[in-house]
């Protein structure tokens, strides 16, 4: 069975992208990955994104932050699938909080402009 | 080529929006004007979240009043260099042309020690702890 060169997941033969980390598998190793720990890096934990979400008063970012805290721990334990999933959740919830903050800010600014126009009529 | 062009446009628009937002926060004090967005968590529960006070803190900071900024939100001032550093260190390849910076191990080491591993848990715990302290005690800034 081939293994993903990036995260070490066992893959079905013939796939071109890793289903877990999304790495391009044009150079899939046919044997088990080497365990020197040098080549495979932990996924990005998106910590800064979730902190920005927290600063923007978006409580959903907390879920992303908790997931970001788990990524490196799980990776160090060898639980790569769970680490990838946590990284993905941190990214998703960080993005959700940023987008929600943007929508909320636009909504407030637009409603203030409309109120100001209505008051002057 | 077109991707590079899009990136340039995005950077120009983003920096323009940044400058406009900074001018708005420098000129208007969020304590005095109603058009600044209020924290949704605070409106619903009446409790302060970890980010409350950031707008007033930003206004103070833009006027050079660091102590005043700390009084509105204790974590806001230290978080600015932390987040800026994180964004720069995670995009070293895209931001810098020089190979000395691109291939230097120091950048990687700083990044790994500040934004990965145990540091993540420490930062997360500080933010969570700050939020809980703010909810429990009114005297926490």
Coordinates of C-alpha atoms in Angstrom, one line a residue:
Chain A
X1 CA 0.0 0.0 0.0
X2 CA 1.3 3.5 -0.7
X3 CA 1.7 6.1 2.0
X4 CA 1.3 9.8 1.8
X5 CA 4.7 11.4 1.7
X6 CA 3.5 14.4 3.7
X7 CA 1.5 13.0 6.6
X8 CA 2.1 9.3 6.5
X9 CA -1.5 8.2 6.0
X10 CA -2.1 4.8 4.3
X11 CA -3.7 5.5 1.0
X12 CA -5.7 3.5 -1.6
X13 CA -3.5 2.8 -4.7
X14 CA -4.0 5.1 -7.6
X15 CA -5.1 8.2 -5.9
X16 CA -3.4 11.5 -6.9
X17 CA -4.1 13.6 -3.7
X18 CA -4.0 12.6 -0.1
X19 CA -7.6 12.6 1.3
X20 CA -6.3 13.8 4.7
X21 CA -3.8 16.5 4.1
X22 CA -4.4 17.2 0.5
X23 CA -0.8 16.7 -0.5
X24 CA 0.0 16.1 -4.2
X25 CA 0.9 12.4 -4.4
X26 CA 2.8 12.4 -7.7
X27 CA 5.8 11.3 -5.6
X28 CA 4.1 8.7 -3.3
X29 CA 6.5 6.4 -1.7
X30 CA 5.7 2.7 -2.2
X31 CA 7.1 1.7 1.2
X32 CA 6.3 2.8 4.7
X33 CA 7.5 6.4 5.3
X34 CA 10.8 7.0 7.0
X35 CA 10.4 7.8 10.6
X36 CA 13.2 10.2 11.1
X37 CA 10.6 13.0 11.7
X38 CA 12.6 15.4 9.7
X39 CA 10.6 15.5 6.5
X40 CA 7.1 15.4 7.8
X41 CA 6.0 18.6 9.5
X42 CA 3.0 19.2 11.7
X43 CA 0.2 21.0 9.9
X44 CA -0.2 24.8 10.4
X45 CA -2.4 25.3 13.5
X46 CA -3.9 28.6 12.3
X47 CA -3.3 30.1 15.8
X48 CA -3.0 33.7 14.7
X49 CA -6.3 33.5 12.7
X50 CA -8.2 32.3 15.7
X51 CA -6.7 34.9 18.0
X52 CA -7.7 37.7 15.5
X53 CA -11.2 36.2 15.6
X54 CA -11.2 36.4 19.4
X55 CA -10.0 40.0 19.4
X56 CA -12.9 40.8 17.0
X57 CA -15.3 39.7 19.7
X58 CA -16.3 36.5 17.9
X59 CA -16.9 33.8 20.4
X60 CA -16.9 31.0 17.8
X61 CA -13.2 31.6 17.4
X62 CA -12.8 29.9 20.8
X63 CA -13.7 26.5 19.3
X64 CA -11.0 27.1 16.7
X65 CA -8.5 28.2 19.4
X66 CA -9.1 25.0 21.4
X67 CA -8.6 23.0 18.2
X68 CA -5.4 24.9 17.4
X69 CA -4.1 24.1 20.9
X70 CA -4.5 20.3 20.2
X71 CA -2.8 20.1 16.8
X72 CA 0.9 19.9 17.9
X73 CA 0.1 17.7 20.9
X74 CA -1.7 15.2 18.8
X75 CA 1.0 15.3 16.1
X76 CA 3.7 14.7 18.7
X77 CA 1.7 11.7 20.0
X78 CA 1.7 10.3 16.5
X79 CA -2.1 10.7 16.0
X80 CA -1.7 12.4 12.6
X81 CA -5.3 12.0 11.4
X82 CA -6.7 13.7 14.5
X83 CA -4.0 16.5 14.3
X84 CA -5.0 17.1 10.6
X85 CA -8.7 17.2 11.5
X86 CA -8.0 19.7 14.4
X87 CA -6.0 21.9 12.1
X88 CA -8.8 21.9 9.6
X89 CA -11.3 22.8 12.3
X90 CA -9.1 25.6 13.6
X91 CA -8.8 26.9 10.0
X92 CA -12.6 26.6 9.4
X93 CA -13.7 28.3 12.6
X94 CA -11.1 31.0 12.3
X95 CA -12.4 31.8 8.8
X96 CA -16.0 31.6 10.0
X97 CA -15.3 34.1 12.8
X98 CA -13.4 36.5 10.5
X99 CA -16.2 36.4 7.9
X100 CA -18.9 36.8 10.6
X101 CA -17.0 39.8 12.0
X102 CA -16.8 41.4 8.6
X103 CA -20.5 40.8 7.9
X104 CA -21.4 42.1 11.4
X105 CA -19.3 45.3 10.9
X106 CA -20.7 46.0 7.5
X107 CA -24.3 45.4 8.9
X108 CA -23.7 47.9 11.7
X109 CA -22.1 50.5 9.5
X110 CA -24.9 50.2 6.8
X111 CA -27.6 50.4 9.4
X112 CA -26.0 53.5 11.0
X113 CA -25.8 55.2 7.5
X114 CA -29.5 54.3 6.8
X115 CA -30.5 55.7 10.3
X116 CA -28.6 58.9 9.7
X117 CA -30.3 59.4 6.3
X118 CA -33.7 58.6 7.8
X119 CA -33.1 61.1 10.6
X120 CA -32.3 63.8 8.2
X121 CA -35.3 63.3 5.9
Chain B
X1 CA 1.3 36.6 -14.4
X2 CA -2.4 37.3 -13.8
X3 CA -2.2 35.7 -10.3
X4 CA 0.7 38.0 -9.4
X5 CA -1.4 41.0 -10.7
X6 CA -4.4 39.9 -8.6
X7 CA -2.1 39.6 -5.5
X8 CA -0.8 43.2 -6.1
X9 CA -4.4 44.5 -6.4
X10 CA -5.4 42.7 -3.2
X11 CA -2.4 44.1 -1.3
X12 CA -3.1 47.6 -2.5
X13 CA -6.8 47.4 -1.5
X14 CA -6.1 45.7 1.8
X15 CA -3.5 48.4 2.8
X16 CA -5.9 51.1 1.7
X17 CA -8.7 49.7 3.8
X18 CA -6.2 49.4 6.7
X19 CA -5.3 53.0 6.5
X20 CA -8.9 54.1 6.3
X21 CA -9.9 52.0 9.3
X22 CA -6.9 53.4 11.3
X23 CA -7.8 57.0 10.4
X24 CA -11.4 56.4 11.5
X25 CA -10.2 54.9 14.8
X26 CA -7.8 57.7 15.4
X27 CA -10.2 60.5 14.7
X28 CA -13.4 59.1 16.4
X29 CA -13.3 57.8 20.0
X30 CA -15.4 54.6 20.2
X31 CA -16.6 55.6 23.7
X32 CA -18.4 58.7 22.3
X33 CA -19.9 57.5 19.0
X34 CA -22.7 55.0 18.4
X35 CA -21.7 53.8 14.9
X36 CA -19.0 51.5 16.2
X37 CA -20.0 47.9 16.3
X38 CA -20.8 46.5 19.8
X39 CA -19.7 43.1 21.0
X40 CA -22.4 40.6 20.2
X41 CA -21.5 38.4 23.2
X42 CA -21.7 41.3 25.5
X43 CA -25.1 42.4 24.1
X44 CA -26.5 38.9 24.6
X45 CA -25.1 38.0 28.0
X46 CA -24.0 41.3 29.5
X47 CA -20.5 39.7 30.2
X48 CA -17.3 41.0 28.6
X49 CA -15.5 38.7 26.2
X50 CA -11.7 38.4 25.7
X51 CA -11.8 41.0 22.9
X52 CA -14.0 43.6 24.4
X53 CA -12.4 47.1 24.7
X54 CA -10.2 46.5 21.6
X55 CA -11.7 49.4 19.7
X56 CA -11.2 51.9 22.6
X57 CA -7.8 50.4 23.2
X58 CA -6.9 50.9 19.5
X59 CA -8.0 54.6 19.7
X60 CA -5.8 55.1 22.8
X61 CA -2.9 53.3 21.1
X62 CA -3.2 55.5 18.0
X63 CA -2.9 58.5 20.2
X64 CA 0.2 57.0 21.9
X65 CA -1.5 56.2 25.1
X66 CA -0.3 52.6 25.9
X67 CA -1.4 52.7 29.5
X68 CA -4.9 53.7 28.5
X69 CA -5.0 50.9 25.9
X70 CA -3.9 48.4 28.6
X71 CA -6.7 49.7 30.8
X72 CA -9.4 48.9 28.1
X73 CA -8.0 45.5 27.2
X74 CA -5.0 44.0 28.9
X75 CA -4.2 41.5 26.1
X76 CA -4.7 43.8 23.1
X77 CA -1.3 45.6 23.2
X78 CA 0.9 42.4 23.5
X79 CA -1.2 40.6 20.9
X80 CA -0.5 43.1 18.1
X81 CA 3.3 42.3 17.8
X82 CA 2.5 38.6 18.4
X83 CA 0.0 38.3 15.6
X84 CA 2.0 40.5 13.2
X85 CA 5.1 38.4 13.9
X86 CA 3.0 35.2 13.3
X87 CA 1.7 36.4 9.9
X88 CA 5.2 37.6 8.8
X89 CA 7.0 34.4 9.9
X90 CA 4.4 32.1 8.3
X91 CA 4.8 34.0 5.0
X92 CA 8.5 34.4 4.9
X93 CA 8.7 32.8 1.4
X94 CA 6.2 35.2 -0.1
X95 CA 7.3 38.4 1.6
X96 CA 11.1 38.4 1.2
X97 CA 13.1 38.1 -1.9
X98 CA 16.5 37.6 -0.3
X99 CA 17.7 34.1 0.2
X100 CA 19.5 34.9 3.4
X101 CA 16.1 35.4 5.1
X102 CA 14.3 32.7 3.1
X103 CA 16.6 29.9 4.0
X104 CA 17.7 31.0 7.4
X105 CA 17.1 28.6 10.2
X106 CA 16.6 31.4 12.8
X107 CA 13.2 32.4 11.3
X108 CA 12.1 28.7 11.4
X109 CA 13.3 28.3 15.0
X110 CA 11.6 31.5 16.2
X111 CA 8.4 30.4 14.4
X112 CA 8.4 26.9 15.8
X113 CA 9.2 28.0 19.4
X114 CA 6.6 30.9 19.5
X115 CA 3.7 29.6 17.4
X116 CA 4.0 25.8 17.6
X117 CA 4.2 23.2 20.3
X118 CA 3.8 24.1 24.0
X119 CA 3.7 27.9 23.2
X120 CA 0.3 27.4 21.5
X121 CA -1.2 25.9 24.7
X122 CA 0.3 28.7 26.8
X123 CA -1.2 31.4 24.6
X124 CA -4.6 29.6 24.5
X125 CA -4.6 29.2 28.2
X126 CA -3.8 32.9 28.8
X127 CA -6.7 34.0 26.5
X128 CA -9.1 31.5 28.1
X129 CA -8.0 32.5 31.6
X130 CA -8.3 36.1 30.7
X131 CA -11.8 35.6 29.4
X132 CA -12.9 33.7 32.6
X133 CA -11.3 36.3 34.9
X134 CA -13.1 39.1 33.0
X135 CA -16.4 37.4 33.4
X136 CA -15.9 36.8 37.1
X137 CA -14.3 40.0 38.3
X138 CA -15.3 43.5 37.3
X139 CA -11.9 45.0 38.3
X140 CA -10.0 43.0 35.6
X141 CA -9.3 45.6 32.9

